[in-house]
Every structure is written in structure tokens, then in C-alpha cells.
């Protein structure tokens, strides 16, 4: 441990299980000495996240479904009541209906489009608004995105459009919150087998293609995504804001 995050308080949203990118990030943050608060989405996740929180030595585990304004308000209240400064926030949340990821993009339902954008894009603003008052000494907010925001990837569909909005939101938030010394960035991770990724039809074909074509001739390791999150959360990243950082074994530079 090099204690890059010692004395830093971190809030991590989007840890559902041991495969979640947020779990790898939480583990890396713990290794670097951060104090962790984790959130869970709904009662169904509660026990698992509490158990993982215990394993990770998290200070607290709180409910936060980002579509429920009252849960965001409760989160703000908890942060206010604790009176601690918050240094880092990881937004690792996305959702789209499975059928909207399988049918042709032009057939995306209105409700499915709005739901994907509410959970995957709008929630970054909602979370930023919730946490900013607790970031009294500045800090770092980060989200997770994917190459489908700028390139057409088979079966990524509405999620690609949501990620485009998410990345634009990163830039607008970075511009606005910079005055409070709050940095806002996104990590564009390569494909990793997680519960969300399983919702994308033929996901294993994407993994095979990346390992053949990427400059490093392999897929990215979620621990590499987590170490980049440590960098962004730490003082090493103090000059970095409004960026989309690719952690994808270099795949994004290739033309095929
Ligand atoms: P995951 O399924 O483990 O995580 C997704 C999380 O979103 C879950 O914890 C889920 O509970 C949460 N979530 C969904 N709806 C929510 C709501 N209404 N309120 C609160 N939380 C909600 O999968 P993951 O792959 O770790 O995904 C994390 C992030 O990483 C997502 O933004 C995803 O798009 C992004 N990402 C994933 C990959 C990949 O290949 N796995 C690649 C690039 C980016």
C-alpha cells in the first residue's frame, strides 16, 4: 500500500457484486487507505453490498436508487449530518432495458430511451448536486463510460447515446464545479464481463475482437480501471478535469 488516498473520504455508487467495476475500485481505494461509503440499489442488493462493505472495511452502506429523489436527499442528509468533508465520488451506474440493446436502434421505445438516460446520464448531475456541498475542500468526481459513445458498436444502441450525453455532462460539470476545485472526469473502460455487460447481446464477440486488435493484444483488466480511479481520486490527478481517460489496452485508437 502506498497510501495515496490516506485521509480521503470516498463515496462509491454502483457496487452490486464482486464483478462490478465499482468493487474493483473500492478494493483499490481501500488498499490506498481511503475511508469508504458504499451505496446499494434497492433492498434486493442490500445484504450483498453490506457483506462486501464489511469485507472492504466500509464506514457505512446506504441506500441510493438514483431514480428516487428522496434517496438522493437522504444521502445528502447523511453527508451533512456526518459533517465530514467528502473528497471523492465514483459514479459507476448504468441501465438500459435488455430488449432495447437487442433490437435495431431506430426501434428503441420512448420509455426505454428515457429510462436509459435517466439512470445512466441524468444521474451523474443528480449525484454531483447531492455531493458537492460535502466536498468542502474540493475533490474528484468520476464516472464510467464506454467507446460506444462516439463509435457505433453492434448492440450497444441506446446505451451509446446515453454515454455520449454522460461524457458531455462530464465536461459541463467540470466547467461549472472547477470553481470549487472539484474535478470531474470519466474513465472509458474496455469491455469487462460484469452483470451489466451480460445484457449486451454477443458481448463475448466484443471481448474476442478486442483481444485480437488492441495494441496490447489483450482485454483490459478491471484492476487497471481501478488504479486509474485511484490516480483521479488522489492528489496525483490534481490537474486533470473534464477528461475521458481510456483504459482499454489501447483499443480506441484502432480503425478496425
Ligand atoms: P454492474 O452491473 O456491476 O454495475 C452497474 C451498477 O449500476 C449496478 O451496481 C446497479 O445496481 C447500478 N444501477 C443501475 N440502476 C441503478 C439505479 N436506478 N440506482 C442506482 N444504481 C443503479 O456493471 P459494471 O460493468 O460494473 O458497470 C458500471 C459502469 O461501468 C456502468 O456505467 C457501465 O456502463 C460502465 N462500463 C462498463 C464496461 C463493461 O464492459 N463492463 C465498460 C465500460 C464502461
GROMACS .gro file of C-alpha atoms and ligand atoms in nm:
model
  300
    1UNK     CA    1   0.000   0.000   0.000
    2UNK     CA    2   0.135   0.344  -0.085
    3UNK     CA    3  -0.147   0.530   0.094
    4UNK     CA    4  -0.230   0.756  -0.199
    5UNK     CA    5  -0.578   0.810  -0.054
    6UNK     CA    6  -0.498   0.837   0.315
    7UNK     CA    7  -0.736   1.075   0.498
    8UNK     CA    8  -0.965   1.082   0.195
    9UNK     CA    9  -1.335   1.004   0.226
   10UNK     CA   10  -1.480   0.831  -0.078
   11UNK     CA   11  -1.838   0.760  -0.182
   12UNK     CA   12  -1.881   0.477  -0.432
   13UNK     CA   13  -2.213   0.424  -0.612
   14UNK     CA   14  -2.275   0.121  -0.832
   15UNK     CA   15  -2.121  -0.172  -0.647
   16UNK     CA   16  -2.360  -0.464  -0.696
   17UNK     CA   17  -2.134  -0.769  -0.663
   18UNK     CA   18  -1.773  -0.889  -0.686
   19UNK     CA   19  -1.769  -0.845  -1.065
   20UNK     CA   20  -1.874  -0.480  -1.057
   21UNK     CA   21  -1.613  -0.228  -1.173
   22UNK     CA   22  -1.711  -0.038  -0.856
   23UNK     CA   23  -1.599  -0.336  -0.646
   24UNK     CA   24  -1.251  -0.330  -0.802
   25UNK     CA   25  -1.240   0.046  -0.746
   26UNK     CA   26  -1.349   0.008  -0.383
   27UNK     CA   27  -1.079  -0.254  -0.326
   28UNK     CA   28  -0.811  -0.028  -0.474
   29UNK     CA   29  -0.935   0.269  -0.270
   30UNK     CA   30  -0.924   0.055   0.046
   31UNK     CA   31  -0.569  -0.056  -0.039
   32UNK     CA   32  -0.469   0.312  -0.066
   33UNK     CA   33  -0.616   0.399   0.273
   34UNK     CA   34  -0.946   0.572   0.181
   35UNK     CA   35  -1.250   0.569   0.411
   36UNK     CA   36  -1.537   0.420   0.214
   37UNK     CA   37  -1.909   0.481   0.193
   38UNK     CA   38  -2.093   0.244  -0.041
   39UNK     CA   39  -2.446   0.261  -0.176
   40UNK     CA   40  -2.687  -0.009  -0.291
   41UNK     CA   41  -2.981   0.000  -0.529
   42UNK     CA   42  -3.290  -0.139  -0.356
   43UNK     CA   43  -3.348  -0.399  -0.087
   44UNK     CA   44  -3.257  -0.685  -0.321
   45UNK     CA   45  -2.894  -0.570  -0.322
   46UNK     CA   46  -2.874  -0.465   0.039
   47UNK     CA   47  -2.736  -0.782   0.201
   48UNK     CA   48  -2.472  -0.846  -0.066
   49UNK     CA   49  -2.346  -0.488  -0.057
   50UNK     CA   50  -2.342  -0.486   0.324
   51UNK     CA   51  -2.136  -0.806   0.324
   52UNK     CA   52  -1.894  -0.665   0.067
   53UNK     CA   53  -1.882  -0.341   0.265
   54UNK     CA   54  -1.779  -0.534   0.573
   55UNK     CA   55  -1.507  -0.713   0.380
   56UNK     CA   56  -1.385  -0.376   0.249
   57UNK     CA   57  -1.397  -0.210   0.591
   58UNK     CA   58  -1.652   0.046   0.465
   59UNK     CA   59  -1.763   0.305   0.720
   60UNK     CA   60  -2.122   0.289   0.603
   61UNK     CA   61  -2.351   0.138   0.344
   62UNK     CA   62  -2.655   0.344   0.243
   63UNK     CA   63  -2.949   0.306   0.007
   64UNK     CA   64  -2.938   0.507  -0.314
   65UNK     CA   65  -3.154   0.434  -0.614
   66UNK     CA   66  -3.072   0.731  -0.837
   67UNK     CA   67  -3.425   0.740  -0.980
   68UNK     CA   68  -3.559   0.814  -0.629
   69UNK     CA   69  -3.503   1.180  -0.539
   70UNK     CA   70  -3.587   1.107  -0.175
   71UNK     CA   71  -3.297   0.858  -0.154
   72UNK     CA   72  -3.062   1.118  -0.301
   73UNK     CA   73  -3.194   1.368  -0.045
   74UNK     CA   74  -3.135   1.114   0.233
   75UNK     CA   75  -2.780   1.064   0.110
   76UNK     CA   76  -2.724   1.442   0.119
   77UNK     CA   77  -2.866   1.447   0.472
   78UNK     CA   78  -2.632   1.168   0.587
   79UNK     CA   79  -2.332   1.351   0.442
   80UNK     CA   80  -2.444   1.675   0.609
   81UNK     CA   81  -2.510   1.508   0.946
   82UNK     CA   82  -2.171   1.338   0.948
   83UNK     CA   83  -2.013   1.677   0.887
   84UNK     CA   84  -1.707   1.515   0.729
   85UNK     CA   85  -1.553   1.651   0.414
   86UNK     CA   86  -1.609   1.428   0.112
   87UNK     CA   87  -1.313   1.401  -0.125
   88UNK     CA   88  -1.404   1.153  -0.395
   89UNK     CA   89  -1.718   1.023  -0.562
   90UNK     CA   90  -1.734   0.731  -0.805
   91UNK     CA   91  -2.048   0.708  -1.022
   92UNK     CA   92  -2.046   0.360  -1.170
   93UNK     CA   93  -2.409   0.329  -1.273
   94UNK     CA   94  -2.589   0.248  -1.597
   95UNK     CA   95  -2.905   0.072  -1.707
   96UNK     CA   96  -3.100   0.003  -2.026
   97UNK     CA   97  -3.372  -0.248  -2.095
   98UNK     CA   98  -3.223  -0.565  -2.239
   99UNK     CA   99  -3.467  -0.557  -2.534
  100UNK     CA  100  -3.354  -0.205  -2.626
  101UNK     CA  101  -2.998  -0.336  -2.656
  102UNK     CA  102  -3.103  -0.614  -2.890
  103UNK     CA  103  -3.348  -0.453  -3.131
  104UNK     CA  104  -3.248  -0.210  -3.409
  105UNK     CA  105  -3.162   0.132  -3.264
  106UNK     CA  106  -3.446   0.306  -3.452
  107UNK     CA  107  -3.691   0.075  -3.272
  108UNK     CA  108  -3.587   0.189  -2.923
  109UNK     CA  109  -3.901   0.259  -2.723
  110UNK     CA  110  -3.964   0.610  -2.590
  111UNK     CA  111  -3.981   0.476  -2.234
  112UNK     CA  112  -3.666   0.269  -2.282
  113UNK     CA  113  -3.477   0.572  -2.419
  114UNK     CA  114  -3.586   0.791  -2.128
  115UNK     CA  115  -3.507   0.523  -1.868
  116UNK     CA  116  -3.156   0.462  -2.006
  117UNK     CA  117  -3.089   0.836  -2.000
  118UNK     CA  118  -3.236   0.891  -1.655
  119UNK     CA  119  -3.030   0.617  -1.491
  120UNK     CA  120  -2.711   0.636  -1.695
  121UNK     CA  121  -2.678   1.008  -1.774
  122UNK     CA  122  -2.901   1.234  -1.568
  123UNK     CA  123  -2.795   1.054  -1.250
  124UNK     CA  124  -2.443   1.198  -1.281
  125UNK     CA  125  -2.584   1.552  -1.248
  126UNK     CA  126  -2.819   1.444  -0.971
  127UNK     CA  127  -2.533   1.282  -0.779
  128UNK     CA  128  -2.299   1.578  -0.837
  129UNK     CA  129  -2.563   1.815  -0.699
  130UNK     CA  130  -2.614   1.589  -0.398
  131UNK     CA  131  -2.248   1.554  -0.305
  132UNK     CA  132  -2.097   1.890  -0.399
  133UNK     CA  133  -2.194   2.066  -0.071
  134UNK     CA  134  -1.998   1.799   0.123
  135UNK     CA  135  -1.687   1.846  -0.094
  136UNK     CA  136  -1.582   2.143   0.112
  137UNK     CA  137  -1.212   2.111   0.028
  138UNK     CA  138  -1.263   2.032  -0.340
  139UNK     CA  139  -1.218   1.682  -0.473
  140UNK     CA  140  -1.279   1.443  -0.757
  141UNK     CA  141  -1.597   1.306  -0.915
  142UNK     CA  142  -1.561   1.032  -1.173
  143UNK     CA  143  -1.790   0.821  -1.387
  144UNK     CA  144  -1.751   0.516  -1.610
  145UNK     CA  145  -1.813   0.535  -1.983
  146UNK     CA  146  -1.757   0.328  -2.296
  147UNK     CA  147  -1.634   0.376  -2.653
  148UNK     CA  148  -1.992   0.326  -2.779
  149UNK     CA  149  -2.043   0.698  -2.704
  150UNK     CA  150  -1.850   0.801  -3.014
  151UNK     CA  151  -1.833   0.484  -3.226
  152UNK     CA  152  -2.114   0.260  -3.340
  153UNK     CA  153  -2.082  -0.076  -3.165
  154UNK     CA  154  -2.324  -0.353  -3.256
  155UNK     CA  155  -2.595  -0.396  -2.990
  156UNK     CA  156  -2.477  -0.103  -2.774
  157UNK     CA  157  -2.752   0.117  -2.923
  158UNK     CA  158  -2.934   0.343  -2.676
  159UNK     CA  159  -2.657   0.299  -2.422
  160UNK     CA  160  -2.411   0.457  -2.668
  161UNK     CA  161  -2.633   0.764  -2.695
  162UNK     CA  162  -2.666   0.777  -2.315
  163UNK     CA  163  -2.286   0.755  -2.279
  164UNK     CA  164  -2.244   1.042  -2.529
  165UNK     CA  165  -2.469   1.252  -2.303
  166UNK     CA  166  -2.276   1.133  -1.999
  167UNK     CA  167  -1.943   1.243  -2.148
  168UNK     CA  168  -2.085   1.585  -2.244
  169UNK     CA  169  -2.219   1.612  -1.888
  170UNK     CA  170  -1.867   1.544  -1.755
  171UNK     CA  171  -1.742   1.847  -1.950
  172UNK     CA  172  -2.023   2.080  -1.839
  173UNK     CA  173  -1.991   1.970  -1.476
  174UNK     CA  174  -1.612   2.005  -1.487
  175UNK     CA  175  -1.652   2.359  -1.618
  176UNK     CA  176  -1.906   2.451  -1.351
  177UNK     CA  177  -1.754   2.278  -1.046
  178UNK     CA  178  -1.394   2.373  -1.121
  179UNK     CA  179  -1.450   2.697  -0.930
  180UNK     CA  180  -1.500   2.481  -0.617
  181UNK     CA  181  -1.184   2.284  -0.700
  182UNK     CA  182  -1.399   1.981  -0.782
  183UNK     CA  183  -1.264   1.785  -1.077
  184UNK     CA  184  -1.497   1.576  -1.295
  185UNK     CA  185  -1.370   1.303  -1.528
  186UNK     CA  186  -1.475   0.979  -1.693
  187UNK     CA  187  -1.286   0.655  -1.734
  188UNK     CA  188  -1.365   0.486  -2.064
  189UNK     CA  189  -1.311   0.122  -1.976
  190UNK     CA  190  -1.260  -0.155  -2.223
  191UNK     CA  191  -1.515  -0.438  -2.216
  192UNK     CA  192  -1.523  -0.636  -1.889
  193UNK     CA  193  -1.757  -0.925  -1.807
  194UNK     CA  194  -1.997  -0.784  -1.547
  195UNK     CA  195  -2.371  -0.819  -1.482
  196UNK     CA  196  -2.442  -0.510  -1.694
  197UNK     CA  197  -2.221  -0.632  -1.977
  198UNK     CA  198  -2.415  -0.957  -1.989
  199UNK     CA  199  -2.716  -0.750  -2.104
  200UNK     CA  200  -2.533  -0.672  -2.430
  201UNK     CA  201  -2.603  -0.933  -2.695
  202UNK     CA  202  -2.291  -1.116  -2.822
  203UNK     CA  203  -2.069  -0.948  -2.563
  204UNK     CA  204  -1.814  -1.231  -2.581
  205UNK     CA  205  -1.758  -1.149  -2.950
  206UNK     CA  206  -1.655  -0.796  -2.847
  207UNK     CA  207  -1.408  -0.940  -2.596
  208UNK     CA  208  -1.256  -1.171  -2.859
  209UNK     CA  209  -1.224  -0.890  -3.114
  210UNK     CA  210  -1.058  -0.651  -2.867
  211UNK     CA  211  -0.802  -0.910  -2.760
  212UNK     CA  212  -0.703  -0.960  -3.125
  213UNK     CA  213  -0.695  -0.596  -3.233
  214UNK     CA  214  -0.600  -0.384  -2.929
  215UNK     CA  215  -0.240  -0.259  -2.931
  216UNK     CA  216  -0.169  -0.457  -2.612
  217UNK     CA  217  -0.325  -0.771  -2.770
  218UNK     CA  218  -0.547  -0.835  -2.472
  219UNK     CA  219  -0.853  -0.705  -2.294
  220UNK     CA  220  -0.823  -0.457  -2.011
  221UNK     CA  221  -0.805  -0.587  -1.656
  222UNK     CA  222  -1.062  -0.430  -1.419
  223UNK     CA  223  -0.778  -0.372  -1.172
  224UNK     CA  224  -0.628  -0.134  -1.431
  225UNK     CA  225  -0.954   0.062  -1.437
  226UNK     CA  226  -0.942   0.073  -1.056
  227UNK     CA  227  -0.583   0.201  -1.048
  228UNK     CA  228  -0.679   0.481  -1.288
  229UNK     CA  229  -0.963   0.567  -1.050
  230UNK     CA  230  -0.705   0.586  -0.768
  231UNK     CA  231  -0.500   0.827  -0.979
  232UNK     CA  232  -0.803   1.050  -1.045
  233UNK     CA  233  -0.905   1.044  -0.678
  234UNK     CA  234  -0.557   1.116  -0.550
  235UNK     CA  235  -0.355   1.436  -0.547
  236UNK     CA  236  -0.159   1.295  -0.843
  237UNK     CA  237  -0.461   1.378  -1.058
  238UNK     CA  238  -0.497   1.734  -0.927
  239UNK     CA  239  -0.456   1.897  -1.270
  240UNK     CA  240  -0.691   1.663  -1.456
  241UNK     CA  241  -1.053   1.760  -1.516
  242UNK     CA  242  -1.308   1.734  -1.797
  243UNK     CA  243  -1.125   1.433  -1.942
  244UNK     CA  244  -1.228   1.098  -2.081
  245UNK     CA  245  -0.941   0.863  -1.992
  246UNK     CA  246  -0.929   0.539  -2.190
  247UNK     CA  247  -0.828   0.225  -2.002
  248UNK     CA  248  -0.885  -0.026  -2.279
  249UNK     CA  249  -0.546  -0.174  -2.377
  250UNK     CA  250  -0.541   0.096  -2.646
  251UNK     CA  251  -0.832  -0.041  -2.849
  252UNK     CA  252  -0.987   0.303  -2.912
  253UNK     CA  253  -0.705   0.418  -3.143
  254UNK     CA  254  -0.760   0.135  -3.391
  255UNK     CA  255  -0.957   0.190  -3.711
  256UNK     CA  256  -1.096  -0.165  -3.735
  257LIG     P1  257  -2.258  -0.363  -1.281
  257LIG     O1  258  -2.387  -0.425  -1.325
  257LIG     O2  259  -2.178  -0.437  -1.182
  257LIG     O3  260  -2.282  -0.215  -1.228
  257LIG     C1  261  -2.389  -0.136  -1.271
  257LIG     C2  262  -2.444  -0.071  -1.147
  257LIG     O4  263  -2.546   0.023  -1.180
  257LIG     C3  264  -2.506  -0.174  -1.051
  257LIG     O5  265  -2.447  -0.162  -0.924
  257LIG     C4  266  -2.652  -0.131  -1.045
  257LIG     O6  267  -2.711  -0.153  -0.919
  257LIG     C5  268  -2.637   0.017  -1.073
  257LIG     N1  269  -2.766   0.078  -1.105
  257LIG     C6  270  -2.847   0.052  -1.210
  257LIG     N2  271  -2.961   0.123  -1.198
  257LIG     C7  272  -2.950   0.197  -1.083
  257LIG     C8  273  -3.033   0.288  -1.015
  257LIG     N3  274  -3.155   0.319  -1.061
  257LIG     N4  275  -2.988   0.345  -0.900
  257LIG     C9  276  -2.866   0.314  -0.850
  257LIG     N5  277  -2.782   0.226  -0.909
  257LIG    C10  278  -2.824   0.169  -1.025
  257LIG     O7  279  -2.177  -0.343  -1.417
  257LIG     P2  280  -2.043  -0.260  -1.447
  257LIG     O8  281  -1.998  -0.311  -1.579
  257LIG     O9  282  -1.954  -0.260  -1.332
  257LIG    O10  283  -2.100  -0.114  -1.473
  257LIG    C11  284  -2.053   0.001  -1.405
  257LIG    C12  285  -2.033   0.116  -1.502
  257LIG    O11  286  -1.924   0.085  -1.588
  257LIG    C13  287  -2.153   0.143  -1.592
  257LIG    O12  288  -2.167   0.282  -1.609
  257LIG    C14  289  -2.109   0.080  -1.722
  257LIG    O13  290  -2.174   0.135  -1.835
  257LIG    C15  291  -1.962   0.114  -1.720
  257LIG     N6  292  -1.878   0.040  -1.813
  257LIG    C16  293  -1.878  -0.095  -1.811
  257LIG    C17  294  -1.798  -0.164  -1.903
  257LIG    C18  295  -1.800  -0.314  -1.908
  257LIG    O14  296  -1.761  -0.371  -2.010
  257LIG     N7  297  -1.842  -0.383  -1.803
  257LIG    C19  298  -1.717  -0.095  -1.994
  257LIG    C20  299  -1.718   0.045  -1.991
  257LIG    C21  300  -1.798   0.111  -1.900
   0.00000   0.00000   0.00000
